[in-house]
CSV table of C-alpha atoms and ligand atoms in Angstrom, one decimal:
chain,number,residue,atom,x,y,z
K,30,MET,CA,-38.1,-96.7,-26.2
K,31,HIS,CA,-41.3,-97.2,-28.1
K,32,HIS,CA,-42.8,-94.9,-30.7
K,33,PRO,CA,-46.4,-94.3,-31.5
K,34,PRO,CA,-47.1,-95.7,-35.0
K,35,THR,CA,-46.5,-92.9,-37.5
K,36,PRO,CA,-48.8,-93.0,-40.5
K,37,PRO,CA,-46.9,-93.3,-43.8
K,38,GLY,CA,-45.5,-89.8,-44.3
K,39,PRO,CA,-45.9,-87.7,-47.4
K,40,VAL,CA,-42.3,-88.1,-48.4
K,41,PRO,CA,-42.1,-89.4,-52.0
K,42,SER,CA,-39.9,-92.4,-52.9
K,43,ILE,CA,-37.5,-92.4,-55.7
K,44,ARG,CA,-36.7,-95.6,-57.6
K,45,LEU,CA,-33.0,-96.5,-57.9
K,46,ASN,CA,-31.4,-98.5,-60.7
K,47,SER,CA,-31.3,-101.5,-58.3
K,48,GLY,CA,-35.1,-101.6,-58.3
K,49,PHE,CA,-35.2,-100.5,-54.7
K,50,SER,CA,-36.8,-97.2,-53.6
K,51,ILE,CA,-35.3,-94.5,-51.4
K,52,PRO,CA,-37.4,-91.9,-49.5
K,53,GLN,CA,-36.4,-88.6,-51.2
K,54,LEU,CA,-36.0,-86.8,-47.9
K,55,GLY,CA,-34.1,-88.2,-45.0
K,56,PHE,CA,-32.1,-87.3,-41.9
K,57,GLY,CA,-28.2,-86.9,-41.9
K,58,VAL,CA,-26.2,-87.5,-38.7
K,59,TRP,CA,-22.8,-85.9,-39.5
K,60,LEU,CA,-21.6,-84.0,-36.4
K,61,ILE,CA,-24.2,-85.4,-34.1
K,62,ASP,CA,-22.4,-86.5,-31.0
K,63,PRO,CA,-22.1,-90.3,-30.8
K,64,SER,CA,-23.7,-90.2,-27.3
K,65,ASP,CA,-26.7,-88.2,-28.5
K,66,THR,CA,-27.3,-90.0,-31.8
K,67,SER,CA,-29.7,-92.7,-30.6
K,68,ASN,CA,-31.9,-90.0,-29.0
K,69,ARG,CA,-31.8,-87.7,-32.0
K,70,VAL,CA,-32.6,-90.5,-34.4
K,71,SER,CA,-35.5,-91.7,-32.2
K,72,GLU,CA,-36.9,-88.2,-32.4
K,73,ALA,CA,-36.4,-88.1,-36.2
K,74,LEU,CA,-38.3,-91.5,-36.4
K,75,GLU,CA,-41.1,-90.0,-34.3
K,76,VAL,CA,-41.3,-87.0,-36.5
K,77,GLY,CA,-41.6,-89.3,-39.6
K,78,TYR,CA,-38.1,-89.7,-41.1
K,79,ARG,CA,-37.5,-93.1,-42.5
K,80,HIS,CA,-34.2,-92.6,-44.2
K,81,PHE,CA,-30.9,-92.1,-42.3
K,82,ASP,CA,-27.5,-91.2,-43.7
K,83,THR,CA,-24.4,-92.1,-41.6
K,84,ALA,CA,-20.8,-93.3,-42.2
K,85,PRO,CA,-18.1,-95.0,-40.2
K,86,VAL,CA,-16.1,-91.7,-40.0
K,87,TYR,CA,-19.1,-90.0,-38.3
K,88,ASN,CA,-18.5,-92.4,-35.4
K,89,ASN,CA,-22.2,-92.7,-34.7
K,90,GLU,CA,-23.5,-95.8,-36.6
K,91,ARG,CA,-24.2,-97.5,-33.3
K,92,GLY,CA,-26.6,-94.7,-32.2
K,93,VAL,CA,-28.4,-95.0,-35.5
K,94,GLY,CA,-28.8,-98.7,-35.1
K,95,ASP,CA,-29.8,-98.5,-31.4
K,96,ALA,CA,-32.7,-96.1,-32.3
K,97,ILE,CA,-33.9,-98.3,-35.2
K,98,ARG,CA,-33.8,-101.4,-33.0
K,99,HIS,CA,-35.7,-99.8,-30.2
K,100,SER,CA,-38.4,-98.5,-32.4
K,101,ASP,CA,-41.5,-100.5,-33.4
K,102,ILE,CA,-40.9,-99.7,-37.0
K,103,PRO,CA,-40.2,-102.8,-39.3
K,104,ARG,CA,-36.7,-102.8,-40.7
K,105,ASP,CA,-38.0,-102.8,-44.3
K,106,GLU,CA,-39.7,-99.5,-43.7
K,107,ILE,CA,-36.4,-97.8,-42.9
K,108,PHE,CA,-33.7,-96.9,-45.3
K,109,VAL,CA,-30.1,-96.8,-44.0
K,110,THR,CA,-27.1,-95.5,-45.9
K,111,THR,CA,-23.5,-95.9,-44.8
K,112,LYS,CA,-20.2,-95.4,-46.5
K,113,LEU,CA,-16.7,-96.7,-47.2
K,114,TRP,CA,-14.0,-94.4,-45.8
K,115,ASN,CA,-11.0,-93.2,-47.8
K,116,ASP,CA,-8.3,-95.5,-46.3
K,117,GLN,CA,-10.4,-98.6,-46.7
K,118,GLN,CA,-10.6,-98.9,-50.5
K,119,GLY,CA,-7.9,-101.4,-51.2
K,120,GLY,CA,-7.7,-105.3,-51.0
K,121,ASP,CA,-10.7,-106.7,-49.1
K,122,LYS,CA,-11.2,-103.7,-46.9
K,123,PRO,CA,-14.5,-102.6,-48.5
K,124,ARG,CA,-15.9,-105.9,-47.3
K,125,GLU,CA,-14.3,-105.6,-43.8
K,126,SER,CA,-15.6,-102.1,-43.5
K,127,LEU,CA,-19.2,-103.0,-44.4
K,128,LEU,CA,-19.1,-106.0,-42.0
K,129,ARG,CA,-17.9,-103.6,-39.2
K,130,SER,CA,-20.7,-101.1,-40.1
K,131,LEU,CA,-23.3,-103.9,-40.0
K,132,ASP,CA,-22.0,-104.9,-36.6
K,133,GLU,CA,-22.1,-101.3,-35.3
K,134,LEU,CA,-25.6,-100.8,-36.7
K,135,SER,CA,-26.7,-104.3,-35.6
K,136,LEU,CA,-28.3,-104.8,-39.0
K,137,GLU,CA,-28.2,-107.7,-41.4
K,138,TYR,CA,-28.0,-105.4,-44.5
K,139,VAL,CA,-27.8,-101.7,-45.3
K,140,ASP,CA,-30.0,-100.2,-48.0
K,141,LEU,CA,-27.2,-98.2,-49.6
K,142,PHE,CA,-23.4,-98.4,-49.4
K,143,LEU,CA,-21.4,-95.5,-50.9
K,144,ILE,CA,-17.7,-94.9,-51.7
K,145,HIS,CA,-17.3,-91.8,-49.5
K,146,TRP,CA,-14.7,-89.9,-51.6
K,147,PRO,CA,-12.8,-91.0,-54.8
K,148,VAL,CA,-9.4,-90.1,-53.4
K,149,PRO,CA,-7.9,-89.8,-56.9
K,150,ALA,CA,-4.2,-89.9,-55.7
K,151,GLN,CA,-4.9,-93.4,-54.3
K,152,ASP,CA,-6.6,-94.5,-57.5
K,153,LEU,CA,-8.4,-97.3,-55.6
K,154,TYR,CA,-12.0,-96.3,-56.3
K,155,LEU,CA,-12.4,-98.6,-59.3
K,156,HIS,CA,-11.2,-101.5,-57.2
K,157,ALA,CA,-13.5,-100.4,-54.3
K,158,TRP,CA,-16.4,-100.3,-56.8
K,159,GLU,CA,-15.8,-103.9,-57.9
K,160,LYS,CA,-15.9,-104.9,-54.3
K,161,LEU,CA,-19.2,-103.0,-53.7
K,162,VAL,CA,-20.7,-105.0,-56.7
K,163,GLU,CA,-19.7,-108.2,-55.0
K,164,LEU,CA,-21.2,-107.1,-51.7
K,165,GLN,CA,-24.5,-106.2,-53.4
K,166,GLU,CA,-24.5,-109.7,-55.1
K,167,ALA,CA,-23.9,-111.2,-51.6
K,168,GLY,CA,-27.1,-109.5,-50.3
K,169,LEU,CA,-25.3,-107.4,-47.7
K,170,VAL,CA,-26.4,-104.2,-49.3
K,171,LYS,CA,-29.4,-103.5,-51.5
K,172,SER,CA,-28.0,-100.7,-53.6
K,173,ILE,CA,-24.6,-99.3,-54.2
K,174,GLY,CA,-23.4,-95.8,-55.1
K,175,VAL,CA,-20.7,-93.2,-54.7
K,176,SER,CA,-20.2,-89.8,-53.1
K,177,ASN,CA,-18.2,-86.8,-54.1
K,178,HIS,CA,-17.4,-88.3,-57.5
K,179,ASN,CA,-16.8,-86.0,-60.4
K,180,VAL,CA,-17.9,-86.7,-64.0
K,181,ASP,CA,-14.4,-88.2,-64.9
K,182,HIS,CA,-14.6,-90.6,-61.9
K,183,LEU,CA,-18.1,-91.7,-62.8
K,184,ASP,CA,-17.2,-92.3,-66.4
K,185,ARG,CA,-14.3,-94.4,-65.4
K,186,ILE,CA,-16.4,-96.5,-63.1
K,187,ILE,CA,-19.1,-97.1,-65.7
K,188,THR,CA,-16.6,-97.8,-68.5
K,189,THR,CA,-14.7,-100.3,-66.4
K,190,SER,CA,-17.5,-102.1,-64.7
K,191,GLY,CA,-20.5,-101.6,-67.0
K,192,ARG,CA,-22.5,-100.7,-63.8
K,193,GLN,CA,-23.9,-97.3,-63.0
K,194,PRO,CA,-23.9,-96.1,-59.4
K,195,ALA,CA,-27.4,-95.8,-58.0
K,196,LEU,CA,-26.7,-92.3,-56.9
K,197,ASN,CA,-23.9,-89.8,-56.4
K,198,GLN,CA,-24.1,-87.9,-53.1
K,199,VAL,CA,-22.3,-84.5,-53.6
K,200,GLU,CA,-22.2,-81.1,-52.0
K,201,LEU,CA,-25.1,-79.3,-53.5
K,202,HIS,CA,-27.0,-76.2,-52.4
K,203,PRO,CA,-28.0,-72.9,-54.1
K,204,ALA,CA,-24.5,-71.4,-54.0
K,205,HIS,CA,-22.9,-74.7,-55.4
K,206,GLN,CA,-25.4,-76.3,-57.8
K,207,GLN,CA,-23.1,-78.8,-59.6
K,208,ARG,CA,-24.4,-78.0,-63.1
K,209,GLU,CA,-21.9,-80.3,-64.8
K,210,LEU,CA,-22.9,-83.3,-62.6
K,211,GLN,CA,-26.6,-82.5,-63.1
K,212,ALA,CA,-26.2,-82.5,-66.9
K,213,TRP,CA,-24.3,-85.8,-66.7
K,214,ALA,CA,-27.0,-87.4,-64.4
K,215,ALA,CA,-29.7,-86.4,-66.9
K,216,SER,CA,-28.4,-88.9,-69.4
K,217,HIS,CA,-27.5,-91.7,-66.8
K,218,ASP,CA,-29.4,-93.8,-64.4
K,219,THR,CA,-27.5,-92.3,-61.4
K,220,LYS,CA,-29.5,-90.1,-59.2
K,221,VAL,CA,-28.2,-86.9,-57.6
K,222,ALA,CA,-28.2,-86.6,-53.8
K,223,SER,CA,-27.4,-83.3,-52.1
K,224,TRP,CA,-25.2,-83.1,-49.0
K,225,GLY,CA,-24.9,-79.9,-47.1
K,226,PRO,CA,-28.3,-79.1,-48.6
K,227,LEU,CA,-28.6,-76.0,-46.4
K,228,GLY,CA,-25.0,-75.0,-47.1
K,229,GLN,CA,-24.1,-76.3,-43.6
K,230,GLY,CA,-25.0,-73.0,-42.1
K,231,GLN,CA,-21.6,-71.7,-43.4
K,232,TYR,CA,-22.8,-68.9,-45.5
K,233,PRO,CA,-25.8,-66.6,-45.2
K,234,LEU,CA,-28.0,-68.8,-47.5
K,235,LEU,CA,-31.1,-68.4,-45.4
K,236,ASP,CA,-30.9,-64.6,-45.3
K,237,THR,CA,-30.6,-64.2,-49.1
K,238,PRO,CA,-33.5,-62.2,-50.7
K,239,PRO,CA,-34.9,-64.8,-53.2
K,240,ILE,CA,-35.2,-67.3,-50.3
K,241,VAL,CA,-36.5,-64.8,-47.8
K,242,GLU,CA,-39.1,-63.5,-50.3
K,243,ALA,CA,-40.3,-67.0,-51.2
K,244,ALA,CA,-40.5,-67.9,-47.5
K,245,ARG,CA,-42.8,-64.8,-46.9
K,246,HIS,CA,-44.9,-65.7,-50.0
K,247,HIS,CA,-45.6,-69.3,-48.9
K,248,GLY,CA,-45.7,-68.7,-45.1
K,249,LYS,CA,-42.7,-71.1,-44.8
K,250,SER,CA,-39.2,-70.8,-43.3
K,251,PRO,CA,-36.2,-70.1,-45.4
K,252,ALA,CA,-34.9,-73.6,-44.7
K,253,GLN,CA,-38.1,-75.1,-46.0
K,254,ILE,CA,-37.8,-73.0,-49.2
K,255,VAL,CA,-34.3,-74.4,-49.8
K,256,ILE,CA,-35.3,-78.0,-49.0
K,257,ARG,CA,-38.3,-77.6,-51.4
K,258,TRP,CA,-36.0,-76.3,-54.1
K,259,HIS,CA,-34.0,-79.5,-53.9
K,260,VAL,CA,-37.2,-81.6,-53.8
K,261,GLN,CA,-38.7,-80.0,-57.0
K,262,GLN,CA,-35.5,-80.8,-58.9
K,263,GLY,CA,-35.7,-84.5,-57.9
K,264,PHE,CA,-32.6,-84.5,-55.7
K,265,ILE,CA,-32.4,-86.8,-52.7
K,266,LEU,CA,-31.4,-85.1,-49.5
K,267,THR,CA,-30.8,-85.6,-45.8
K,268,PRO,CA,-30.7,-82.3,-44.0
K,269,LYS,CA,-29.3,-82.5,-40.4
K,270,SER,CA,-30.6,-80.8,-37.2
K,271,SER,CA,-30.2,-81.7,-33.6
K,272,LYS,CA,-33.4,-79.8,-32.7
K,273,LYS,CA,-36.7,-81.7,-32.9
K,274,SER,CA,-38.5,-78.5,-33.9
K,275,ARG,CA,-36.2,-78.1,-36.9
K,276,MET,CA,-36.5,-81.9,-37.7
K,277,LYS,CA,-40.2,-81.3,-38.0
K,278,GLU,CA,-39.8,-78.1,-40.0
K,279,ASN,CA,-37.4,-79.7,-42.5
K,280,ILE,CA,-39.7,-82.6,-43.4
K,281,ASP,CA,-42.8,-80.3,-43.6
K,282,VAL,CA,-42.2,-79.3,-47.3
K,283,PHE,CA,-44.8,-81.3,-49.2
K,284,ASP,CA,-47.8,-79.0,-49.0
K,285,PHE,CA,-46.6,-76.2,-51.2
K,286,GLU,CA,-44.9,-75.6,-54.5
K,287,LEU,CA,-42.3,-73.0,-55.5
K,288,THR,CA,-43.3,-71.2,-58.7
K,289,PRO,CA,-41.1,-71.4,-61.8
K,290,ALA,CA,-40.0,-67.8,-61.2
K,291,GLU,CA,-39.1,-68.6,-57.6
K,292,MET,CA,-37.1,-71.7,-58.7
K,293,GLN,CA,-35.4,-69.5,-61.3
K,294,SER,CA,-34.4,-66.8,-58.7
K,295,ILE,CA,-32.8,-69.5,-56.6
K,296,HIS,CA,-31.0,-71.1,-59.6
K,297,ALA,CA,-29.5,-67.6,-60.2
K,298,MET,CA,-27.7,-67.8,-56.8
K,299,ASN,CA,-25.2,-70.3,-58.2
K,300,LEU,CA,-21.5,-69.2,-57.9
K,301,SER,CA,-19.4,-70.6,-60.7
K,302,ASP,CA,-16.0,-72.3,-60.5
K,303,GLY,CA,-16.6,-73.8,-57.1
K,304,ARG,CA,-16.7,-70.4,-55.4
K,305,GLY,CA,-19.8,-71.5,-53.4
K,306,ARG,CA,-18.2,-74.7,-52.1
K,307,VAL,CA,-18.2,-75.1,-48.3
K,308,GLY,CA,-16.6,-78.5,-48.1
K,309,GLN,CA,-13.6,-80.3,-49.7
K,310,ASP,CA,-12.8,-80.4,-53.5
K,311,PRO,CA,-13.2,-84.0,-54.5
K,312,ALA,CA,-10.4,-83.7,-57.1
K,313,LYS,CA,-7.9,-82.6,-54.4
K,314,PHE,CA,-9.1,-84.4,-51.3
K,315,ASN,CA,-6.5,-87.1,-51.0
K,316,ASP,CA,-6.0,-88.0,-47.4
K,317,ALA,CA,-7.8,-90.0,-44.8
K,318,TRP,CA,-8.4,-86.9,-42.7
K,319,VAL,CA,-10.8,-87.6,-39.9
K,320,PRO,CA,-13.0,-84.8,-38.8
K,321,ALA,CA,-13.1,-84.0,-35.1
K,322,ILE,CA,-16.6,-84.6,-33.7
X,408,NAD,P1,-26.8,-79.2,-43.8
X,408,NAD,O1,-26.8,-78.3,-45.0
X,408,NAD,O2,-27.9,-80.2,-43.6
X,408,NAD,O3,-26.7,-78.2,-42.6
X,408,NAD,C1,-27.0,-78.6,-41.3
X,408,NAD,C2,-27.0,-77.3,-40.4
X,408,NAD,O4,-28.0,-76.4,-40.9
X,408,NAD,C3,-27.4,-77.5,-39.0
X,408,NAD,O5,-26.3,-77.9,-38.2
X,408,NAD,C4,-28.0,-76.2,-38.6
X,408,NAD,O6,-27.0,-75.3,-38.3
X,408,NAD,C5,-28.6,-75.7,-39.9
X,408,NAD,N1,-30.1,-76.0,-40.0
X,408,NAD,C6,-30.7,-77.2,-40.1
X,408,NAD,N2,-32.0,-77.1,-40.1
X,408,NAD,C7,-32.3,-75.7,-40.1
X,408,NAD,C8,-33.5,-75.0,-40.1
X,408,NAD,N3,-34.7,-75.5,-40.2
X,408,NAD,N4,-33.3,-73.6,-40.0
X,408,NAD,C9,-32.1,-73.0,-39.9
X,408,NAD,N5,-31.0,-73.7,-39.9
X,408,NAD,C10,-31.0,-75.1,-40.0
X,408,NAD,O7,-25.3,-79.9,-43.7
X,408,NAD,P2,-24.8,-81.3,-43.4
X,408,NAD,O8,-25.2,-81.8,-42.1
X,408,NAD,O9,-23.3,-81.3,-43.6
X,408,NAD,O10,-25.4,-82.2,-44.5
X,408,NAD,C11,-26.5,-83.1,-44.3
X,408,NAD,C12,-26.0,-84.5,-44.3
X,408,NAD,O11,-25.4,-84.9,-45.5
X,408,NAD,C13,-25.0,-84.9,-43.2
X,408,NAD,O12,-25.6,-84.9,-41.9
X,408,NAD,C14,-24.5,-86.1,-43.7
X,408,NAD,O13,-25.3,-87.2,-43.5
X,408,NAD,C15,-24.4,-85.9,-45.2
X,408,NAD,N6,-23.0,-85.4,-45.6
X,408,NAD,C16,-22.3,-86.1,-46.5
X,408,NAD,C17,-21.1,-85.7,-46.9
X,408,NAD,C18,-20.3,-86.6,-47.8
X,408,NAD,O14,-19.1,-86.3,-48.0
X,408,NAD,N7,-20.9,-87.6,-48.4
X,408,NAD,C19,-20.5,-84.5,-46.4
X,408,NAD,C20,-21.3,-83.8,-45.6
X,408,NAD,C21,-22.5,-84.2,-45.2
């Protein structure tokens, strides 16, 4: 399938500690059916997305790669992230996993490779990180980072390796704002990326008064308000939707600005002590559980 050339979108780029840049807003493909993924990613490319977030455990890397290959868009204009799953952290498995992902994606490199979860009971994430450094030096991946790592995991990685992850992709949305990680990131060269940026539709985020009021004020949808709240804090995010109309909506957030008072009213939605969490707790998630897609 061929796509009409899309003019460079208004999505800002964020420079990572590797020297490479990442489009701040991208498209996530968790829970997109493997057989639909190529079509959904083609639609996302048409709409203007140039950053895609996948993982072997999503079982849809092939669809992401097919859509990229069938588009007219040069490889170096597209940013692809994949991850290392929990039972692949030991020995030479990080390398084997990346080579398998490159094969699935039909790509020669990925832009970003993340340790998906620290799995503290296994205590292999330091080893996995050393392997990621080697893979970056071999040119198979441009930037390396982590996901779901708490401050203690990050500190151990940096103390042991002397290298800071380019970013840490964590559950982050108005009910679960990760204040401790945000404070940590402010004094490190590790960016914050939000997964489940819309709360995965699992709690009534989009019906909450501060968001509904801001939406009315700006003539935008509640989802656009939440995405804009992430953008204004400098977070990197990849909201997911299978509907093309929502893909368009979710990227159309660069023509307005939330006021300080609106930002503040959304900050106030945070629930402390992990009560707003919709996913797993990284300190306790210790198995190689595979989600049913
Ligand atoms: P999300 O917060 O992006 O929520 C997606 C859901 O929100 C959709 O299924 C839909 O129900 C709803 N939605 C989307 N657009 C909407 C709109 N405009 N209006 C109303 N509702 C809308 O959750 P997610 O998909 O879990 O997170 C985004 C991406 O983050 C994933 O696809 C994946 O790439 C990544 N992720 C990473 C991890 C990790 O452990 N590293 C975990 C979960 C997700």
